GROMACS .gro file of N, CA and C in nm:
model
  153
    1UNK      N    1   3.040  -0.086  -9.948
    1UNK     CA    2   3.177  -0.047  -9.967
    1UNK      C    3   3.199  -0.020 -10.115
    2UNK      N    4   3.255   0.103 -10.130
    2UNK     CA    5   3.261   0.140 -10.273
    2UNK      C    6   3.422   0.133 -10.327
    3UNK      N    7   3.473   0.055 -10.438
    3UNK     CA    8   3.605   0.016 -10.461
    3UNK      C    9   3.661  -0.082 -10.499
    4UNK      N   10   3.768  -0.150 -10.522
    4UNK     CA   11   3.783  -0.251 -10.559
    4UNK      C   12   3.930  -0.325 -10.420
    5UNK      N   13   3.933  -0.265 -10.307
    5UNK     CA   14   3.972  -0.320 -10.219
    5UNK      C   15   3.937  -0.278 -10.078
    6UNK      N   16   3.949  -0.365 -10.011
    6UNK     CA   17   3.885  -0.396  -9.834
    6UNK      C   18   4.008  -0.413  -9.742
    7UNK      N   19   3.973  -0.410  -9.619
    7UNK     CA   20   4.050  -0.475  -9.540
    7UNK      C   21   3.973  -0.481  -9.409
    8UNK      N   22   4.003  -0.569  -9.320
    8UNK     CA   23   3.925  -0.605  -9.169
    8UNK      C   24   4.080  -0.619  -9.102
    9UNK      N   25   4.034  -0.556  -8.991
    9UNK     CA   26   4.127  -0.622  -8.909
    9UNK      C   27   4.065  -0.655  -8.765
   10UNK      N   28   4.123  -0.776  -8.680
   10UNK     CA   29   4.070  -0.841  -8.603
   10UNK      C   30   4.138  -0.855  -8.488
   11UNK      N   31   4.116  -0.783  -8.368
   11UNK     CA   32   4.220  -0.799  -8.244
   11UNK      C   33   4.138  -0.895  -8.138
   12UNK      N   34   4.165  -1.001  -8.120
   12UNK     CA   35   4.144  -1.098  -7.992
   12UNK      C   36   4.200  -1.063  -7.860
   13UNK      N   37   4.074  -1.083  -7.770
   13UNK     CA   38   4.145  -1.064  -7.601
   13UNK      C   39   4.273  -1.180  -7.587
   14UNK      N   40   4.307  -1.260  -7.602
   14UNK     CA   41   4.437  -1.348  -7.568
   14UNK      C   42   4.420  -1.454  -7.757
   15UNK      N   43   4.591  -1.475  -7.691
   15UNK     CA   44   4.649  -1.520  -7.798
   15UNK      C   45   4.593  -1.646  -7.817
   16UNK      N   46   4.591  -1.717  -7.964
   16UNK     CA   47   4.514  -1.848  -8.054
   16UNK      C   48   4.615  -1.894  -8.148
   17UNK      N   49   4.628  -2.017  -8.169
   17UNK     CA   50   4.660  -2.106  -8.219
   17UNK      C   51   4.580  -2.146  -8.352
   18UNK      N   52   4.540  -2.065  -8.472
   18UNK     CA   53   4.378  -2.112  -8.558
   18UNK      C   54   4.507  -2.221  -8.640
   19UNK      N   55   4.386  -2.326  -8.681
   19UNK     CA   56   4.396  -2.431  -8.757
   19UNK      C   57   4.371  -2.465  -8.929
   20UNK      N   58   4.253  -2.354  -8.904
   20UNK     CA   59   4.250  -2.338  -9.054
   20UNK      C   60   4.195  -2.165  -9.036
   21UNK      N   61   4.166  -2.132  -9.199
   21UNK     CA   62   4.106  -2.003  -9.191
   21UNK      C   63   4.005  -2.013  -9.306
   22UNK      N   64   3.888  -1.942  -9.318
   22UNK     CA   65   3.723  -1.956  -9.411
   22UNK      C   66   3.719  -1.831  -9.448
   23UNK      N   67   3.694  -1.832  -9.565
   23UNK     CA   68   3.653  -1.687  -9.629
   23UNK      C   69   3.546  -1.718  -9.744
   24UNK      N   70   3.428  -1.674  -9.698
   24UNK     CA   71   3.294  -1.703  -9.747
   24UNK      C   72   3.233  -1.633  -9.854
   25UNK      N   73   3.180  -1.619  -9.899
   25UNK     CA   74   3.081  -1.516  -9.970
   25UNK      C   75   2.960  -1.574 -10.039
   26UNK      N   76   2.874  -1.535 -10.048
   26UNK     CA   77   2.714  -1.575 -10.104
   26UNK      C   78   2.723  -1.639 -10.250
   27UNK      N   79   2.653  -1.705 -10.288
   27UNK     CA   80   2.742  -1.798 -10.395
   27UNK      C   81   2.672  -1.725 -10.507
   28UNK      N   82   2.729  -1.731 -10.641
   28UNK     CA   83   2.693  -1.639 -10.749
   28UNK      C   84   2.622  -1.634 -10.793
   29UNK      N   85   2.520  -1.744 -10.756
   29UNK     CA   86   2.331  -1.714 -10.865
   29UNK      C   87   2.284  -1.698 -10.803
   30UNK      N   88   2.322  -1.635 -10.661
   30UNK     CA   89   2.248  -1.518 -10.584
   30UNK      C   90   2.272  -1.387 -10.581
   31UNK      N   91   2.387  -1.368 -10.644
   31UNK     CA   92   2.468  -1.268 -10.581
   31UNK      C   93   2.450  -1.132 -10.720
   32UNK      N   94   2.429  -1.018 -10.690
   32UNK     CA   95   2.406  -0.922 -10.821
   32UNK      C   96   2.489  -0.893 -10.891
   33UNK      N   97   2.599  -0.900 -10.845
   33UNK     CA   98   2.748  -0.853 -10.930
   33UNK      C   99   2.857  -1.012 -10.872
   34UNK      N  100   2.847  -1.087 -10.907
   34UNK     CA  101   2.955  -1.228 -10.923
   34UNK      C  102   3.075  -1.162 -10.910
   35UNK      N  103   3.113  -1.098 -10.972
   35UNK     CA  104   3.264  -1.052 -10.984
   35UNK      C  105   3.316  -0.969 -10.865
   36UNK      N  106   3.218  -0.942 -10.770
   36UNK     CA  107   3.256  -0.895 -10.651
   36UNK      C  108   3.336  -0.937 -10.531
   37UNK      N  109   3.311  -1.088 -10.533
   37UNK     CA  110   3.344  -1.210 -10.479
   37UNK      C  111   3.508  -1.159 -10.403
   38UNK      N  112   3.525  -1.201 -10.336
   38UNK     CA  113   3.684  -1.177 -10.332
   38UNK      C  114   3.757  -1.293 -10.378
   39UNK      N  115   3.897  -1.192 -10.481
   39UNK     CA  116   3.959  -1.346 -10.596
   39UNK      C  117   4.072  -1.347 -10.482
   40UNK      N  118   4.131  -1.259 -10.421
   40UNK     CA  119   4.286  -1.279 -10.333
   40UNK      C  120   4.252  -1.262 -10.187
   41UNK      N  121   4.321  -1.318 -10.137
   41UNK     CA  122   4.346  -1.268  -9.978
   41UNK      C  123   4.462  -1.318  -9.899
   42UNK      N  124   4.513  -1.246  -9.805
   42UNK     CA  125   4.618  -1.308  -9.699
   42UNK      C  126   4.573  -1.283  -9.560
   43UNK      N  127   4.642  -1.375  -9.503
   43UNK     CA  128   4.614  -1.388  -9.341
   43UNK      C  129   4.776  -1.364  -9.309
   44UNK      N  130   4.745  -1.227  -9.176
   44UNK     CA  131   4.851  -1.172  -9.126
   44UNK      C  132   4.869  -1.204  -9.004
   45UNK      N  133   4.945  -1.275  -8.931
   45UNK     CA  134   4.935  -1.278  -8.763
   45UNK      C  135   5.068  -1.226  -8.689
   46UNK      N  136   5.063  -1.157  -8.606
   46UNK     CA  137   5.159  -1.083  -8.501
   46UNK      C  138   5.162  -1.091  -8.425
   47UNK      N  139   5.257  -1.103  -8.320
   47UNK     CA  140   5.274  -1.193  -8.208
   47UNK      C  141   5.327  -1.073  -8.103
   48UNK      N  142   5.267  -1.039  -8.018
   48UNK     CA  143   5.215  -0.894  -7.925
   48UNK      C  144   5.307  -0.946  -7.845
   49UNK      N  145   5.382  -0.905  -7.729
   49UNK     CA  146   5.374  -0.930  -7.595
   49UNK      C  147   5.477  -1.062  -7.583
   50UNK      N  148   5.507  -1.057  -7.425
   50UNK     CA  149   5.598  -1.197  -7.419
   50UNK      C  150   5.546  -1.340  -7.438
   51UNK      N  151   5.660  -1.428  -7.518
   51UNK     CA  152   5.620  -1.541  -7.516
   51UNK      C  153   5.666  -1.598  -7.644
   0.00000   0.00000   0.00000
């Protein structure tokens, strides 16, 4: 990916309840460019359908 921003988005067959959320990346005295790392992120959830 060439840039300095991403995005994923993630649609599940039925609705979840998550407890926590993990955002990983390869740790930096492995990694060729450190600064690649992701420094921000948000978690978006939307609530489809009845209920």
């Amino acid at each position: 990916m060439a840039g300095s921003r991403g995005q994923v988005t993630v649609q599940l067959l039925q609705a979840v309840r998550p407890f926590s959320v993990s955002l990983e990346h390869i740790p930096p005295e492995i990694s060729q460019l450190p600064s690649t790392a992701p420094q921000r992120f948000r978690v978006l959830g939307r609530k489809v359908g009845p209920g």
